[in-house]
PDB file of C-alpha atoms in Angstrom:
ATOM      1  CA  UNK K   5     300.477 -17.437  48.665  1.00 48.00           C
ATOM      2  CA  UNK K   6     299.325 -13.920  47.880  1.00 50.00           C
ATOM      3  CA  UNK K   7     296.677 -13.745  45.968  1.00 51.00           C
ATOM      4  CA  UNK K   8     296.846 -11.705  42.507  1.00 49.00           C
ATOM      5  CA  UNK K   9     294.147 -10.053  40.885  1.00 51.00           C
ATOM      6  CA  UNK K  10     293.301  -9.207  37.511  1.00 49.00           C
ATOM      7  CA  UNK K  11     290.856  -6.186  36.448  1.00 50.00           C
ATOM      8  CA  UNK K  12     287.926  -7.328  34.520  1.00 47.00           C
ATOM      9  CA  UNK K  13     285.907  -4.020  35.167  1.00 46.00           C
ATOM     10  CA  UNK K  14     284.175  -2.701  31.912  1.00 42.00           C
ATOM     11  CA  UNK K  15     284.548  -5.403  30.031  1.00 41.00           C
ATOM     12  CA  UNK K  16     288.657  -5.416  29.996  1.00 36.00           C
ATOM     13  CA  UNK K  17     289.111  -8.935  31.711  1.00 37.00           C
ATOM     14  CA  UNK K  18     292.819  -9.992  31.298  1.00 37.00           C
ATOM     15  CA  UNK K  19     294.681  -7.000  32.070  1.00 34.00           C
ATOM     16  CA  UNK K  20     296.618  -7.075  35.345  1.00 35.00           C
ATOM     17  CA  UNK K  21     296.261  -4.015  37.937  1.00 37.00           C
ATOM     18  CA  UNK K  22     298.912  -1.979  38.096  1.00 34.00           C
ATOM     19  CA  UNK K  23     301.653  -2.910  40.580  1.00 34.00           C
ATOM     20  CA  UNK K  24     300.483  -6.425  41.122  1.00 38.00           C
ATOM     21  CA  UNK K  25     302.974  -9.496  40.750  1.00 39.00           C
ATOM     22  CA  UNK K  26     301.569 -12.506  38.485  1.00 39.00           C
ATOM     23  CA  UNK K  27     304.300 -14.598  40.394  1.00 38.00           C
ATOM     24  CA  UNK K  28     303.404 -18.076  40.327  1.00 38.00           C
ATOM     25  CA  UNK K  29     301.511 -18.481  36.956  1.00 40.00           C
ATOM     26  CA  UNK K  30     302.260 -20.664  34.178  1.00 40.00           C
ATOM     27  CA  UNK K  31     303.447 -19.648  30.825  1.00 40.00           C
ATOM     28  CA  UNK K  32     300.461 -18.654  28.867  1.00 43.00           C
ATOM     29  CA  UNK K  33     298.261 -16.954  31.524  1.00 48.00           C
ATOM     30  CA  UNK K  34     296.946 -20.286  33.389  1.00 53.00           C
ATOM     31  CA  UNK K  35     297.362 -20.857  37.093  1.00 52.00           C
ATOM     32  CA  UNK K  36     300.227 -22.864  38.407  1.00 59.00           C
ATOM     33  CA  UNK K  37     299.802 -26.116  40.491  1.00 70.00           C
ATOM     34  CA  UNK K  38     297.788 -25.698  43.777  1.00 89.00           C
ATOM     35  CA  UNK K  39     296.068 -22.196  42.610  1.00 92.00           C
ATOM     36  CA  UNK K  40     293.239 -21.457  41.324  1.00 93.00           C
ATOM     37  CA  UNK K  41     291.583 -18.657  39.123  1.00 95.00           C
ATOM     38  CA  UNK K  42     288.059 -17.630  39.571  1.00 96.00           C
ATOM     39  CA  UNK K  43     286.335 -14.503  38.733  1.00 94.00           C
ATOM     40  CA  UNK K  44     284.456 -12.379  41.623  1.00 95.00           C
ATOM     41  CA  UNK K  45     281.495 -10.403  39.887  1.00 94.00           C
ATOM     42  CA  UNK K  46     278.973  -7.862  41.146  1.00 93.00           C
ATOM     43  CA  UNK K  47     275.969  -5.819  39.230  1.00 89.00           C
ATOM     44  CA  UNK K  48     275.103  -2.708  41.122  1.00 85.00           C
ATOM     45  CA  UNK K  49     273.266  -0.699  38.929  1.00 80.00           C
ATOM     46  CA  UNK K  50     275.514   0.822  35.889  1.00 81.00           C
ATOM     47  CA  UNK K  51     277.960  -1.205  34.934  1.00 87.00           C
ATOM     48  CA  UNK K  52     279.197  -4.829  36.201  1.00 91.00           C
ATOM     49  CA  UNK K  53     282.229  -4.728  38.448  1.00 91.00           C
ATOM     50  CA  UNK K  54     284.528  -8.231  37.715  1.00 93.00           C
ATOM     51  CA  UNK K  55     287.731  -8.813  39.327  1.00 94.00           C
ATOM     52  CA  UNK K  56     289.767 -12.217  38.437  1.00 95.00           C
ATOM     53  CA  UNK K  57     291.831 -13.581  41.130  1.00 95.00           C
ATOM     54  CA  UNK K  58     294.434 -16.304  41.688  1.00 95.00           C
ATOM     55  CA  UNK K  59     293.921 -17.979  45.027  1.00 94.00           C
ATOM     56  CA  UNK K  60     295.403 -21.189  46.761  1.00 94.00           C
ATOM     57  CA  UNK K  61     293.385 -24.305  46.025  1.00 92.00           C
ATOM     58  CA  UNK K  62     290.829 -24.825  48.707  1.00 91.00           C
ATOM     59  CA  UNK K  63     290.141 -20.998  48.340  1.00 94.00           C
ATOM     60  CA  UNK K  64     286.685 -20.181  49.566  1.00 94.00           C
ATOM     61  CA  UNK K  65     283.945 -17.941  48.440  1.00 94.00           C
ATOM     62  CA  UNK K  66     285.092 -15.600  51.620  1.00 94.00           C
ATOM     63  CA  UNK K  67     288.605 -15.102  50.638  1.00 95.00           C
ATOM     64  CA  UNK K  68     288.215 -14.755  46.658  1.00 95.00           C
ATOM     65  CA  UNK K  69     286.170 -11.710  48.085  1.00 94.00           C
ATOM     66  CA  UNK K  70     288.765 -10.258  50.587  1.00 94.00           C
ATOM     67  CA  UNK K  71     291.355 -10.498  47.501  1.00 94.00           C
ATOM     68  CA  UNK K  72     289.148  -9.149  44.863  1.00 94.00           C
ATOM     69  CA  UNK K  73     289.070  -5.883  46.816  1.00 92.00           C
ATOM     70  CA  UNK K  74     285.462  -6.146  46.847  1.00 92.00           C
ATOM     71  CA  UNK K  75     285.229  -4.232  50.316  1.00 92.00           C
ATOM     72  CA  UNK K  76     287.092  -1.613  49.070  1.00 91.00           C
ATOM     73  CA  UNK K  77     284.966  -1.052  46.072  1.00 90.00           C
ATOM     74  CA  UNK K  78     281.778  -1.312  47.781  1.00 90.00           C
ATOM     75  CA  UNK K  79     281.970  -0.790  51.783  1.00 90.00           C
ATOM     76  CA  UNK K  80     278.097  -0.482  52.101  1.00 88.00           C
ATOM     77  CA  UNK K  81     277.554  -3.918  50.424  1.00 88.00           C
ATOM     78  CA  UNK K  82     277.593  -6.753  53.284  1.00 88.00           C
ATOM     79  CA  UNK K  83     278.408  -9.690  51.011  1.00 89.00           C
ATOM     80  CA  UNK K  84     276.865 -12.211  53.732  1.00 89.00           C
ATOM     81  CA  UNK K  85     273.647 -10.185  53.966  1.00 87.00           C
ATOM     82  CA  UNK K  86     273.103  -9.544  50.120  1.00 87.00           C
ATOM     83  CA  UNK K  87     274.077 -13.273  49.481  1.00 90.00           C
ATOM     84  CA  UNK K  88     276.589 -14.772  47.547  1.00 92.00           C
ATOM     85  CA  UNK K  89     276.420 -17.649  44.805  1.00 93.00           C
ATOM     86  CA  UNK K  90     278.581 -19.827  42.476  1.00 95.00           C
ATOM     87  CA  UNK K  91     277.231 -19.649  39.047  1.00 95.00           C
ATOM     88  CA  UNK K  92     273.542 -18.704  39.803  1.00 89.00           C
ATOM     89  CA  UNK K  93     273.368 -21.063  42.527  1.00 92.00           C
ATOM     90  CA  UNK K  94     273.444 -19.431  46.502  1.00 92.00           C
ATOM     91  CA  UNK K  95     276.715 -20.692  47.863  1.00 92.00           C
ATOM     92  CA  UNK K  96     278.030 -19.658  51.997  1.00 92.00           C
ATOM     93  CA  UNK K  97     280.788 -17.240  52.472  1.00 92.00           C
ATOM     94  CA  UNK K  98     282.815 -20.885  53.511  1.00 91.00           C
ATOM     95  CA  UNK K  99     282.286 -22.676  50.121  1.00 93.00           C
ATOM     96  CA  UNK K 100     285.396 -23.773  48.681  1.00 94.00           C
ATOM     97  CA  UNK K 101     285.649 -22.980  45.676  1.00 93.00           C
ATOM     98  CA  UNK K 102     286.885 -24.792  42.068  1.00 92.00           C
ATOM     99  CA  UNK K 103     288.944 -23.645  39.166  1.00 95.00           C
ATOM    100  CA  UNK K 104     287.545 -21.061  36.995  1.00 94.00           C
ATOM    101  CA  UNK K 105     284.250 -20.566  39.354  1.00 95.00           C
ATOM    102  CA  UNK K 106     282.241 -17.381  38.939  1.00 96.00           C
ATOM    103  CA  UNK K 107     281.612 -15.855  42.460  1.00 95.00           C
ATOM    104  CA  UNK K 108     278.348 -13.659  42.421  1.00 95.00           C
ATOM    105  CA  UNK K 109     277.786 -11.228  44.912  1.00 93.00           C
ATOM    106  CA  UNK K 110     274.071 -10.126  44.583  1.00 92.00           C
ATOM    107  CA  UNK K 111     272.300  -7.080  45.089  1.00 85.00           C
ATOM    108  CA  UNK K 112     269.603  -6.948  47.981  1.00 75.00           C
ATOM    109  CA  UNK K 113     265.792  -7.270  46.636  1.00 74.00           C
ATOM    110  CA  UNK K 114     264.040  -3.681  46.050  1.00 75.00           C
ATOM    111  CA  UNK K 115     260.666  -5.346  46.601  1.00 78.00           C
ATOM    112  CA  UNK K 116     259.231  -8.564  47.328  1.00 80.00           C
ATOM    113  CA  UNK K 117     258.529 -11.106  44.221  1.00 82.00           C
ATOM    114  CA  UNK K 118     255.248 -12.571  46.180  1.00 88.00           C
ATOM    115  CA  UNK K 119     253.907  -9.333  46.497  1.00 88.00           C
ATOM    116  CA  UNK K 120     254.609  -8.042  42.861  1.00 87.00           C
ATOM    117  CA  UNK K 121     253.029 -11.014  41.472  1.00 89.00           C
ATOM    118  CA  UNK K 122     250.037 -10.241  43.755  1.00 90.00           C
ATOM    119  CA  UNK K 123     250.038  -7.171  42.517  1.00 89.00           C
ATOM    120  CA  UNK K 124     249.885  -7.606  38.759  1.00 90.00           C
ATOM    121  CA  UNK K 125     247.452 -10.417  39.325  1.00 90.00           C
ATOM    122  CA  UNK K 126     244.744  -7.981  40.869  1.00 90.00           C
ATOM    123  CA  UNK K 127     245.624  -5.496  37.926  1.00 88.00           C
ATOM    124  CA  UNK K 128     244.986  -7.867  35.351  1.00 88.00           C
ATOM    125  CA  UNK K 129     241.767  -8.938  37.081  1.00 87.00           C
ATOM    126  CA  UNK K 130     240.742  -5.054  37.612  1.00 85.00           C
ATOM    127  CA  UNK K 131     241.097  -4.912  33.665  1.00 82.00           C
ATOM    128  CA  UNK K 132     239.348  -8.065  33.067  1.00 73.00           C
ATOM    129  CA  UNK K 133     242.124  -9.291  31.143  1.00 58.00           C
ATOM    130  CA  UNK K 134     241.548 -12.967  32.431  1.00 53.00           C
ATOM    131  CA  UNK K 135     242.622 -15.730  30.004  1.00 59.00           C
ATOM    132  CA  UNK K 136     239.576 -17.396  28.268  1.00 58.00           C
ATOM    133  CA  UNK K 137     238.831 -20.527  29.306  1.00 62.00           C
ATOM    134  CA  UNK K 138     239.735 -22.888  26.450  1.00 68.00           C
ATOM    135  CA  UNK K 139     236.429 -24.670  24.925  1.00 68.00           C
ATOM    136  CA  UNK K 140     236.972 -28.246  23.560  1.00 72.00           C
ATOM    137  CA  UNK K 141     236.559 -28.431  19.714  1.00 74.00           C
ATOM    138  CA  UNK K 142     232.672 -28.980  18.335  1.00 75.00           C
ATOM    139  CA  UNK K 143     232.223 -32.669  17.380  1.00 76.00           C
ATOM    140  CA  UNK K 144     231.203 -33.502  13.816  1.00 67.00           C
TER     141      UNK K 144
END
C-alpha cells in the first residue's frame, strides 16, 4: 500500500499535498484499518518542517521518513547521523511506530553541552558570583 502524505509545514497540518491520493482513509479523515498516521518533523533554524503520513501498520521510523519526503527537502541531513526519536525519546530507524506517533529528526549539536557547562561555571567563578553558603538561623 502506498504511503500518503499530508503537508503540515508552516502550521497548516491537515492539507493534502497537490496530486496525492487519500484513498484508504475512513470517512472523517481517520486512518483505515491496517493503517497508521504519523507526523514527521524536523526543526531547522527558522520554521519547523512537519509532514503527516499514512502508512501500513508495522511501519518503521525509516519508512515514515522516506514517505514524508524528508530526504528531498533536506538532502544534506542524514537522519541516522543526526538522530531520530519518537516524542522526545531517541529511537533507531528500525523502531516500529504506533498510530499518531511523532517522528522527530534531530539537528546535530553545535557545541558540546558539557563543555558549555564548564565554561559557564568558570565564568561565574571568575566574576565571584558563587552561591552564598546557607547559614542556620540563630538560636534564641
